[in-house]
PDB file of C-alpha atoms and ligand atoms in Angstrom:
ATOM      1  CA  MET J 201    -148.171  48.126 -10.683  1.00  0.00           C
ATOM      2  CA  ARG J 202    -150.255  50.444  -8.531  1.00  0.00           C
ATOM      3  CA  LYS J 203    -152.197  53.195 -10.294  1.00  0.00           C
ATOM      4  CA  LYS J 204    -151.287  56.676  -9.091  1.00  0.00           C
ATOM      5  CA  ILE J 205    -153.937  58.772  -7.389  1.00  0.00           C
ATOM      6  CA  ILE J 206    -153.735  62.548  -7.117  1.00  0.00           C
ATOM      7  CA  ALA J 207    -156.459  64.091  -4.982  1.00  0.00           C
ATOM      8  CA  GLY J 208    -157.132  67.724  -4.186  1.00  0.00           C
ATOM      9  CA  ASN J 209    -158.337  68.352  -0.655  1.00  0.00           C
ATOM     10  CA  TRP J 210    -159.943  71.749  -0.947  1.00  0.00           C
ATOM     11  CA  LYS J 211    -160.648  71.981   2.788  1.00  0.00           C
ATOM     12  CA  MET J 212    -163.002  74.921   3.555  1.00  0.00           C
ATOM     13  CA  ASN J 213    -162.456  76.667   0.216  1.00  0.00           C
ATOM     14  CA  LYS J 214    -164.504  77.346  -2.935  1.00  0.00           C
ATOM     15  CA  THR J 215    -168.234  77.962  -3.262  1.00  0.00           C
ATOM     16  CA  PRO J 216    -170.489  75.755  -5.406  1.00  0.00           C
ATOM     17  CA  SER J 217    -170.134  78.047  -8.456  1.00  0.00           C
ATOM     18  CA  GLU J 218    -166.352  78.207  -8.047  1.00  0.00           C
ATOM     19  CA  THR J 219    -166.296  74.424  -7.784  1.00  0.00           C
ATOM     20  CA  VAL J 220    -168.165  74.010 -11.067  1.00  0.00           C
ATOM     21  CA  SER J 221    -165.931  76.532 -12.889  1.00  0.00           C
ATOM     22  CA  PHE J 222    -162.825  74.765 -11.624  1.00  0.00           C
ATOM     23  CA  ILE J 223    -163.977  71.314 -12.732  1.00  0.00           C
ATOM     24  CA  ASN J 224    -165.095  72.657 -16.122  1.00  0.00           C
ATOM     25  CA  GLU J 225    -161.637  74.065 -16.663  1.00  0.00           C
ATOM     26  CA  LEU J 226    -159.793  71.053 -15.247  1.00  0.00           C
ATOM     27  CA  LYS J 227    -161.606  68.391 -17.249  1.00  0.00           C
ATOM     28  CA  ASP J 228    -159.929  69.185 -20.598  1.00  0.00           C
ATOM     29  CA  LYS J 229    -156.539  69.669 -18.998  1.00  0.00           C
ATOM     30  CA  VAL J 230    -156.510  66.213 -17.413  1.00  0.00           C
ATOM     31  CA  LEU J 231    -158.041  64.345 -20.311  1.00  0.00           C
ATOM     32  CA  GLY J 232    -156.132  61.131 -20.930  1.00  0.00           C
ATOM     33  CA  VAL J 233    -154.166  61.271 -17.672  1.00  0.00           C
ATOM     34  CA  GLU J 234    -153.410  57.707 -16.558  1.00  0.00           C
ATOM     35  CA  GLY J 235    -153.730  58.078 -12.803  1.00  0.00           C
ATOM     36  CA  ASP J 236    -156.891  58.714 -10.825  1.00  0.00           C
ATOM     37  CA  VAL J 237    -157.769  62.404 -10.467  1.00  0.00           C
ATOM     38  CA  VAL J 238    -159.983  63.352  -7.529  1.00  0.00           C
ATOM     39  CA  VAL J 239    -161.268  66.652  -6.166  1.00  0.00           C
ATOM     40  CA  CYS J 240    -162.697  66.907  -2.661  1.00  0.00           C
ATOM     41  CA  PRO J 241    -164.797  70.060  -2.185  1.00  0.00           C
ATOM     42  CA  THR J 242    -166.957  70.873   0.839  1.00  0.00           C
ATOM     43  CA  PHE J 243    -170.248  69.048   1.407  1.00  0.00           C
ATOM     44  CA  VAL J 244    -172.401  71.849  -0.045  1.00  0.00           C
ATOM     45  CA  CYS J 245    -170.488  71.686  -3.352  1.00  0.00           C
ATOM     46  CA  LEU J 246    -170.563  67.921  -3.812  1.00  0.00           C
ATOM     47  CA  LYS J 247    -173.747  67.553  -5.820  1.00  0.00           C
ATOM     48  CA  ASP J 248    -172.722  70.249  -8.304  1.00  0.00           C
ATOM     49  CA  ALA J 249    -169.211  68.793  -8.436  1.00  0.00           C
ATOM     50  CA  VAL J 250    -170.540  65.334  -9.307  1.00  0.00           C
ATOM     51  CA  ALA J 251    -172.711  66.828 -12.078  1.00  0.00           C
ATOM     52  CA  ALA J 252    -169.793  68.850 -13.490  1.00  0.00           C
ATOM     53  CA  ALA J 253    -167.460  65.835 -13.394  1.00  0.00           C
ATOM     54  CA  LYS J 254    -169.918  63.490 -15.107  1.00  0.00           C
ATOM     55  CA  GLY J 255    -168.434  61.989 -18.272  1.00  0.00           C
ATOM     56  CA  THR J 256    -164.923  63.192 -17.396  1.00  0.00           C
ATOM     57  CA  ASN J 257    -162.028  61.340 -15.757  1.00  0.00           C
ATOM     58  CA  ILE J 258    -162.372  63.462 -12.618  1.00  0.00           C
ATOM     59  CA  LYS J 259    -163.824  61.787  -9.536  1.00  0.00           C
ATOM     60  CA  VAL J 260    -165.341  63.554  -6.561  1.00  0.00           C
ATOM     61  CA  GLY J 261    -164.629  62.936  -2.892  1.00  0.00           C
ATOM     62  CA  ALA J 262    -166.077  64.196   0.381  1.00  0.00           C
ATOM     63  CA  GLN J 263    -163.894  65.422   3.249  1.00  0.00           C
ATOM     64  CA  ASN J 264    -165.614  63.461   5.998  1.00  0.00           C
ATOM     65  CA  ILE J 265    -168.369  60.937   6.712  1.00  0.00           C
ATOM     66  CA  HIS J 266    -170.320  60.108   9.863  1.00  0.00           C
ATOM     67  CA  TRP J 267    -170.351  56.519  11.088  1.00  0.00           C
ATOM     68  CA  ALA J 268    -174.112  56.311  11.693  1.00  0.00           C
ATOM     69  CA  ASP J 269    -176.616  55.745   8.881  1.00  0.00           C
ATOM     70  CA  ASN J 270    -178.788  58.596  10.154  1.00  0.00           C
ATOM     71  CA  GLY J 271    -179.994  60.036  13.456  1.00  0.00           C
ATOM     72  CA  ALA J 272    -179.556  62.845  15.948  1.00  0.00           C
ATOM     73  CA  PHE J 273    -176.078  64.026  14.920  1.00  0.00           C
ATOM     74  CA  THR J 274    -176.513  67.716  14.168  1.00  0.00           C
ATOM     75  CA  GLY J 275    -174.230  68.952  11.428  1.00  0.00           C
ATOM     76  CA  GLU J 276    -173.078  65.518  10.268  1.00  0.00           C
ATOM     77  CA  ILE J 277    -173.382  63.786   6.875  1.00  0.00           C
ATOM     78  CA  SER J 278    -173.886  60.038   6.371  1.00  0.00           C
ATOM     79  CA  GLY J 279    -172.557  57.555   3.850  1.00  0.00           C
ATOM     80  CA  GLU J 280    -176.052  56.966   2.528  1.00  0.00           C
ATOM     81  CA  MET J 281    -176.337  60.667   1.646  1.00  0.00           C
ATOM     82  CA  LEU J 282    -172.938  60.762  -0.048  1.00  0.00           C
ATOM     83  CA  LYS J 283    -173.665  57.604  -2.008  1.00  0.00           C
ATOM     84  CA  GLU J 284    -177.003  58.881  -3.260  1.00  0.00           C
ATOM     85  CA  ILE J 285    -175.476  62.012  -4.807  1.00  0.00           C
ATOM     86  CA  GLY J 286    -172.748  60.014  -6.581  1.00  0.00           C
ATOM     87  CA  VAL J 287    -169.649  60.732  -4.524  1.00  0.00           C
ATOM     88  CA  ASP J 288    -166.818  58.226  -5.108  1.00  0.00           C
ATOM     89  CA  TYR J 289    -164.166  58.918  -2.453  1.00  0.00           C
ATOM     90  CA  VAL J 290    -164.098  60.107   1.128  1.00  0.00           C
ATOM     91  CA  ILE J 291    -161.225  61.535   3.162  1.00  0.00           C
ATOM     92  CA  ILE J 292    -161.169  60.178   6.718  1.00  0.00           C
ATOM     93  CA  GLY J 293    -159.116  61.238   9.733  1.00  0.00           C
ATOM     94  CA  HIS J 294    -157.384  64.266   8.260  1.00  0.00           C
ATOM     95  CA  SER J 295    -154.994  65.766  10.817  1.00  0.00           C
ATOM     96  CA  GLU J 296    -157.086  68.954  10.910  1.00  0.00           C
ATOM     97  CA  ARG J 297    -160.047  66.829  12.030  1.00  0.00           C
ATOM     98  CA  ARG J 298    -157.841  65.083  14.589  1.00  0.00           C
ATOM     99  CA  GLN J 299    -156.452  68.432  15.778  1.00  0.00           C
ATOM    100  CA  TYR J 300    -159.576  70.638  15.827  1.00  0.00           C
ATOM    101  CA  PHE J 301    -162.520  68.234  15.937  1.00  0.00           C
ATOM    102  CA  ALA J 302    -161.503  65.528  18.386  1.00  0.00           C
ATOM    103  CA  GLU J 303    -161.028  62.800  15.792  1.00  0.00           C
ATOM    104  CA  THR J 304    -159.432  59.685  17.296  1.00  0.00           C
ATOM    105  CA  ASP J 305    -158.180  56.401  15.870  1.00  0.00           C
ATOM    106  CA  GLU J 306    -161.450  54.875  17.056  1.00  0.00           C
ATOM    107  CA  THR J 307    -163.674  57.417  15.248  1.00  0.00           C
ATOM    108  CA  VAL J 308    -161.483  57.053  12.157  1.00  0.00           C
ATOM    109  CA  ASN J 309    -162.114  53.307  12.277  1.00  0.00           C
ATOM    110  CA  ASN J 310    -165.870  53.847  12.674  1.00  0.00           C
ATOM    111  CA  ARG J 311    -165.969  56.262   9.737  1.00  0.00           C
ATOM    112  CA  LEU J 312    -163.935  53.843   7.620  1.00  0.00           C
ATOM    113  CA  LYS J 313    -166.486  51.103   8.295  1.00  0.00           C
ATOM    114  CA  ALA J 314    -169.299  53.444   7.206  1.00  0.00           C
ATOM    115  CA  ALA J 315    -167.444  54.357   3.997  1.00  0.00           C
ATOM    116  CA  LEU J 316    -167.000  50.677   3.137  1.00  0.00           C
ATOM    117  CA  LYS J 317    -170.628  49.917   3.949  1.00  0.00           C
ATOM    118  CA  TYR J 318    -171.698  52.487   1.352  1.00  0.00           C
ATOM    119  CA  GLU J 319    -169.010  51.473  -1.153  1.00  0.00           C
ATOM    120  CA  LEU J 320    -167.203  54.788  -0.973  1.00  0.00           C
ATOM    121  CA  LYS J 321    -163.438  54.674  -1.557  1.00  0.00           C
ATOM    122  CA  PRO J 322    -161.698  55.764   1.639  1.00  0.00           C
ATOM    123  CA  ILE J 323    -158.581  57.934   1.835  1.00  0.00           C
ATOM    124  CA  VAL J 324    -157.452  57.493   5.442  1.00  0.00           C
ATOM    125  CA  CYS J 325    -154.937  60.059   6.703  1.00  0.00           C
ATOM    126  CA  VAL J 326    -152.121  59.318   9.136  1.00  0.00           C
ATOM    127  CA  GLY J 327    -149.103  61.377  10.120  1.00  0.00           C
ATOM    128  CA  GLU J 328    -146.887  62.573  12.927  1.00  0.00           C
ATOM    129  CA  THR J 329    -146.543  66.040  14.446  1.00  0.00           C
ATOM    130  CA  LEU J 330    -143.238  67.903  14.577  1.00  0.00           C
ATOM    131  CA  GLU J 331    -142.837  67.071  18.288  1.00  0.00           C
ATOM    132  CA  GLN J 332    -143.360  63.381  17.552  1.00  0.00           C
ATOM    133  CA  ARG J 333    -140.846  63.431  14.685  1.00  0.00           C
ATOM    134  CA  GLU J 334    -138.279  65.237  16.822  1.00  0.00           C
ATOM    135  CA  ALA J 335    -138.843  62.782  19.664  1.00  0.00           C
ATOM    136  CA  GLY J 336    -138.120  59.918  17.239  1.00  0.00           C
ATOM    137  CA  THR J 337    -141.595  58.422  17.566  1.00  0.00           C
ATOM    138  CA  THR J 338    -142.739  58.825  13.933  1.00  0.00           C
ATOM    139  CA  ASN J 339    -142.979  55.108  13.227  1.00  0.00           C
ATOM    140  CA  THR J 340    -144.748  54.376  16.504  1.00  0.00           C
ATOM    141  CA  VAL J 341    -147.328  57.058  15.717  1.00  0.00           C
ATOM    142  CA  LEU J 342    -147.805  55.808  12.145  1.00  0.00           C
ATOM    143  CA  GLU J 343    -148.177  52.230  13.339  1.00  0.00           C
ATOM    144  CA  THR J 344    -150.679  53.139  16.071  1.00  0.00           C
ATOM    145  CA  GLN J 345    -152.784  55.232  13.696  1.00  0.00           C
ATOM    146  CA  THR J 346    -152.696  52.617  10.924  1.00  0.00           C
ATOM    147  CA  VAL J 347    -153.517  49.698  13.232  1.00  0.00           C
ATOM    148  CA  GLY J 348    -156.298  51.742  14.873  1.00  0.00           C
ATOM    149  CA  ALA J 349    -157.829  52.775  11.555  1.00  0.00           C
ATOM    150  CA  LEU J 350    -157.775  49.240  10.160  1.00  0.00           C
ATOM    151  CA  LYS J 351    -159.227  47.428  13.190  1.00  0.00           C
ATOM    152  CA  ASP J 352    -161.644  44.716  11.980  1.00  0.00           C
ATOM    153  CA  ILE J 353    -161.402  45.854   8.350  1.00  0.00           C
ATOM    154  CA  PRO J 354    -161.276  42.873   5.952  1.00  0.00           C
ATOM    155  CA  ALA J 355    -158.274  42.322   3.680  1.00  0.00           C
ATOM    156  CA  ASP J 356    -160.133  42.772   0.381  1.00  0.00           C
ATOM    157  CA  ALA J 357    -161.305  46.251   1.459  1.00  0.00           C
ATOM    158  CA  VAL J 358    -157.811  47.238   2.613  1.00  0.00           C
ATOM    159  CA  SER J 359    -156.378  46.129  -0.740  1.00  0.00           C
ATOM    160  CA  LYS J 360    -158.546  48.670  -2.532  1.00  0.00           C
ATOM    161  CA  MET J 361    -158.284  51.596  -0.140  1.00  0.00           C
ATOM    162  CA  VAL J 362    -155.947  54.564   0.020  1.00  0.00           C
ATOM    163  CA  ILE J 363    -153.853  55.767   2.960  1.00  0.00           C
ATOM    164  CA  ALA J 364    -152.477  59.305   2.880  1.00  0.00           C
ATOM    165  CA  TYR J 365    -149.260  59.857   4.800  1.00  0.00           C
ATOM    166  CA  GLU J 366    -149.448  63.490   5.833  1.00  0.00           C
ATOM    167  CA  PRO J 367    -146.806  64.677   8.295  1.00  0.00           C
ATOM    168  CA  VAL J 368    -148.608  67.404  10.239  1.00  0.00           C
ATOM    169  CA  TRP J 369    -145.554  69.698  10.204  1.00  0.00           C
ATOM    170  CA  ALA J 370    -145.573  69.719   6.385  1.00  0.00           C
ATOM    171  CA  ILE J 371    -149.229  70.686   5.962  1.00  0.00           C
ATOM    172  CA  GLY J 372    -149.758  74.244   4.786  1.00  0.00           C
ATOM    173  CA  THR J 373    -146.295  75.217   5.987  1.00  0.00           C
ATOM    174  CA  GLY J 374    -144.424  75.148   2.681  1.00  0.00           C
ATOM    175  CA  LYS J 375    -142.114  72.567   4.310  1.00  0.00           C
ATOM    176  CA  THR J 376    -142.223  69.366   2.306  1.00  0.00           C
ATOM    177  CA  ALA J 377    -140.841  66.112   3.649  1.00  0.00           C
ATOM    178  CA  SER J 378    -137.810  65.084   1.591  1.00  0.00           C
ATOM    179  CA  SER J 379    -138.711  62.455  -0.968  1.00  0.00           C
ATOM    180  CA  THR J 380    -136.550  59.977   0.954  1.00  0.00           C
ATOM    181  CA  ASP J 381    -138.266  60.649   4.301  1.00  0.00           C
ATOM    182  CA  ALA J 382    -141.721  60.607   2.696  1.00  0.00           C
ATOM    183  CA  ASN J 383    -140.970  57.385   0.841  1.00  0.00           C
ATOM    184  CA  ASP J 384    -139.529  55.762   3.982  1.00  0.00           C
ATOM    185  CA  ALA J 385    -142.695  56.632   5.906  1.00  0.00           C
ATOM    186  CA  CYS J 386    -144.927  55.242   3.144  1.00  0.00           C
ATOM    187  CA  LYS J 387    -142.787  52.094   3.013  1.00  0.00           C
ATOM    188  CA  PHE J 388    -143.095  51.745   6.779  1.00  0.00           C
ATOM    189  CA  ILE J 389    -146.902  52.084   6.607  1.00  0.00           C
ATOM    190  CA  ARG J 390    -146.894  49.405   3.898  1.00  0.00           C
ATOM    191  CA  SER J 391    -144.888  47.126   6.202  1.00  0.00           C
ATOM    192  CA  VAL J 392    -147.481  47.653   8.946  1.00  0.00           C
ATOM    193  CA  VAL J 393    -150.217  46.641   6.490  1.00  0.00           C
ATOM    194  CA  GLU J 394    -148.187  43.557   5.545  1.00  0.00           C
ATOM    195  CA  LYS J 395    -147.830  42.593   9.200  1.00  0.00           C
ATOM    196  CA  LEU J 396    -151.581  43.014   9.761  1.00  0.00           C
ATOM    197  CA  TYR J 397    -152.633  41.234   6.541  1.00  0.00           C
ATOM    198  CA  ASN J 398    -150.192  39.862   3.979  1.00  0.00           C
ATOM    199  CA  LYS J 399    -147.771  40.855   1.231  1.00  0.00           C
ATOM    200  CA  GLU J 400    -150.422  40.989  -1.475  1.00  0.00           C
ATOM    201  CA  VAL J 401    -152.616  43.433   0.449  1.00  0.00           C
ATOM    202  CA  ALA J 402    -149.554  45.560   1.225  1.00  0.00           C
ATOM    203  CA  GLU J 403    -148.547  45.609  -2.431  1.00  0.00           C
ATOM    204  CA  ASN J 404    -152.044  46.607  -3.525  1.00  0.00           C
ATOM    205  CA  ILE J 405    -152.915  49.360  -1.065  1.00  0.00           C
ATOM    206  CA  ARG J 406    -152.155  52.825  -2.417  1.00  0.00           C
ATOM    207  CA  ILE J 407    -150.286  55.208  -0.143  1.00  0.00           C
ATOM    208  CA  GLN J 408    -150.220  58.905  -0.982  1.00  0.00           C
ATOM    209  CA  TYR J 409    -148.015  61.630   0.384  1.00  0.00           C
ATOM    210  CA  GLY J 410    -149.530  64.944   1.467  1.00  0.00           C
ATOM    211  CA  GLY J 411    -147.958  68.116   2.830  1.00  0.00           C
ATOM    212  CA  SER J 412    -146.938  71.105   0.688  1.00  0.00           C
ATOM    213  CA  VAL J 413    -146.990  69.137  -2.559  1.00  0.00           C
ATOM    214  CA  LYS J 414    -146.390  71.556  -5.420  1.00  0.00           C
ATOM    215  CA  PRO J 415    -145.500  71.393  -9.120  1.00  0.00           C
ATOM    216  CA  ALA J 416    -141.801  71.717  -8.251  1.00  0.00           C
ATOM    217  CA  ASN J 417    -141.656  68.658  -5.968  1.00  0.00           C
ATOM    218  CA  ALA J 418    -144.409  66.383  -7.342  1.00  0.00           C
ATOM    219  CA  ASN J 419    -142.213  64.470  -9.761  1.00  0.00           C
ATOM    220  CA  GLU J 420    -139.515  63.706  -7.206  1.00  0.00           C
ATOM    221  CA  LEU J 421    -142.081  62.526  -4.663  1.00  0.00           C
ATOM    222  CA  PHE J 422    -144.290  60.494  -7.000  1.00  0.00           C
ATOM    223  CA  THR J 423    -141.489  58.598  -8.728  1.00  0.00           C
ATOM    224  CA  THR J 424    -140.238  56.928  -5.539  1.00  0.00           C
ATOM    225  CA  THR J 425    -140.912  53.255  -4.831  1.00  0.00           C
ATOM    226  CA  ASP J 426    -143.704  53.564  -2.283  1.00  0.00           C
ATOM    227  CA  ILE J 427    -145.491  56.890  -2.867  1.00  0.00           C
ATOM    228  CA  ASP J 428    -148.527  56.279  -5.063  1.00  0.00           C
ATOM    229  CA  GLY J 429    -149.576  59.881  -5.596  1.00  0.00           C
ATOM    230  CA  GLY J 430    -150.527  62.866  -3.508  1.00  0.00           C
ATOM    231  CA  LEU J 431    -153.184  64.435  -1.347  1.00  0.00           C
ATOM    232  CA  VAL J 432    -152.785  68.076  -2.220  1.00  0.00           C
ATOM    233  CA  GLY J 433    -154.108  71.022  -0.198  1.00  0.00           C
ATOM    234  CA  GLY J 434    -153.220  74.606  -1.127  1.00  0.00           C
ATOM    235  CA  ALA J 435    -151.841  73.843  -4.595  1.00  0.00           C
ATOM    236  CA  SER J 436    -155.021  71.973  -5.559  1.00  0.00           C
ATOM    237  CA  LEU J 437    -156.985  75.243  -5.408  1.00  0.00           C
ATOM    238  CA  LYS J 438    -155.043  76.689  -8.338  1.00  0.00           C
ATOM    239  CA  ILE J 439    -155.875  75.191 -11.679  1.00  0.00           C
ATOM    240  CA  ASP J 440    -152.396  75.488 -13.197  1.00  0.00           C
ATOM    241  CA  ASP J 441    -150.634  74.119 -10.132  1.00  0.00           C
ATOM    242  CA  PHE J 442    -153.053  71.223  -9.714  1.00  0.00           C
ATOM    243  CA  THR J 443    -152.843  70.353 -13.420  1.00  0.00           C
ATOM    244  CA  ALA J 444    -149.042  70.393 -13.248  1.00  0.00           C
ATOM    245  CA  ILE J 445    -149.096  68.124 -10.183  1.00  0.00           C
ATOM    246  CA  VAL J 446    -151.542  65.703 -11.824  1.00  0.00           C
ATOM    247  CA  LYS J 447    -149.240  65.570 -14.843  1.00  0.00           C
ATOM    248  CA  TYR J 448    -146.055  65.426 -12.723  1.00  0.00           C
TER     249      TYR J 448
HETATM  250  P1  13P W 519    -151.037  71.467   1.812  1.00  0.00           P
HETATM  251  O1  13P W 519    -150.804  70.851   0.458  1.00  0.00           O
HETATM  252  O2  13P W 519    -151.696  72.813   1.734  1.00  0.00           O
HETATM  253  O3  13P W 519    -149.810  71.449   2.649  1.00  0.00           O
HETATM  254  O4  13P W 519    -152.109  70.535   2.555  1.00  0.00           O
HETATM  255  C1  13P W 519    -151.917  69.169   2.577  1.00  0.00           C
HETATM  256  C2  13P W 519    -153.144  68.530   3.086  1.00  0.00           C
HETATM  257  O5  13P W 519    -153.511  68.688   4.235  1.00  0.00           O
HETATM  258  C3  13P W 519    -153.925  67.709   2.159  1.00  0.00           C
HETATM  259  O6  13P W 519    -154.900  66.997   2.823  1.00  0.00           O
END
């Protein structure tokens, strides 16, 4: 039985003080929740977030990681830095990074290797655009992105990692994939993992759905066979909505 994981991707929202207030309020509300609860604030909030989450069942994730240990990469943050401040998770290859910051399957793979090197738990995002869905190429896109991300990644690491299926057309649009479509896509990604590795790895890897998850649709999505939780954007910024989603 895979443990559910609900993560809030805050994107470029909330200051350090807002981050601390949010976690202080959230910690009592999610006490005793069985699944993993993760918040992913911006880099400048991470240290305060880790301190606020200490001793609670909330874990903290970063929204990106550079593949090099250090060096002349202005504006980037390394795994060593994230590890030292106590970050647990890291989102890799979000569609907004692919869309606006030239992220490719190859850079996703490089970042994934860096996350594993520093024992950070990766949440690797894959997902098709509306044009790709309408052209009937969803599965091809998901397979290409999954195979590209997992190139040369050992089975034991894949077993423990998280993939987030985030159809680009459902992100921030209020349009949620139907639970059947979302589950089918997650099941397909799992079959790609099985083909690359084996059944055990495919059964262990956790696959989230992301894209306009809200309190009203969380239960339907998260009680399907292959969706192991959610990567939540907009609704994760509101304490009541995020709490309701975590407790779907
Ligand atoms: P929304 O929940 O705002 O659609 O964003 C989803 C997302 O991109 C999470 O990473």
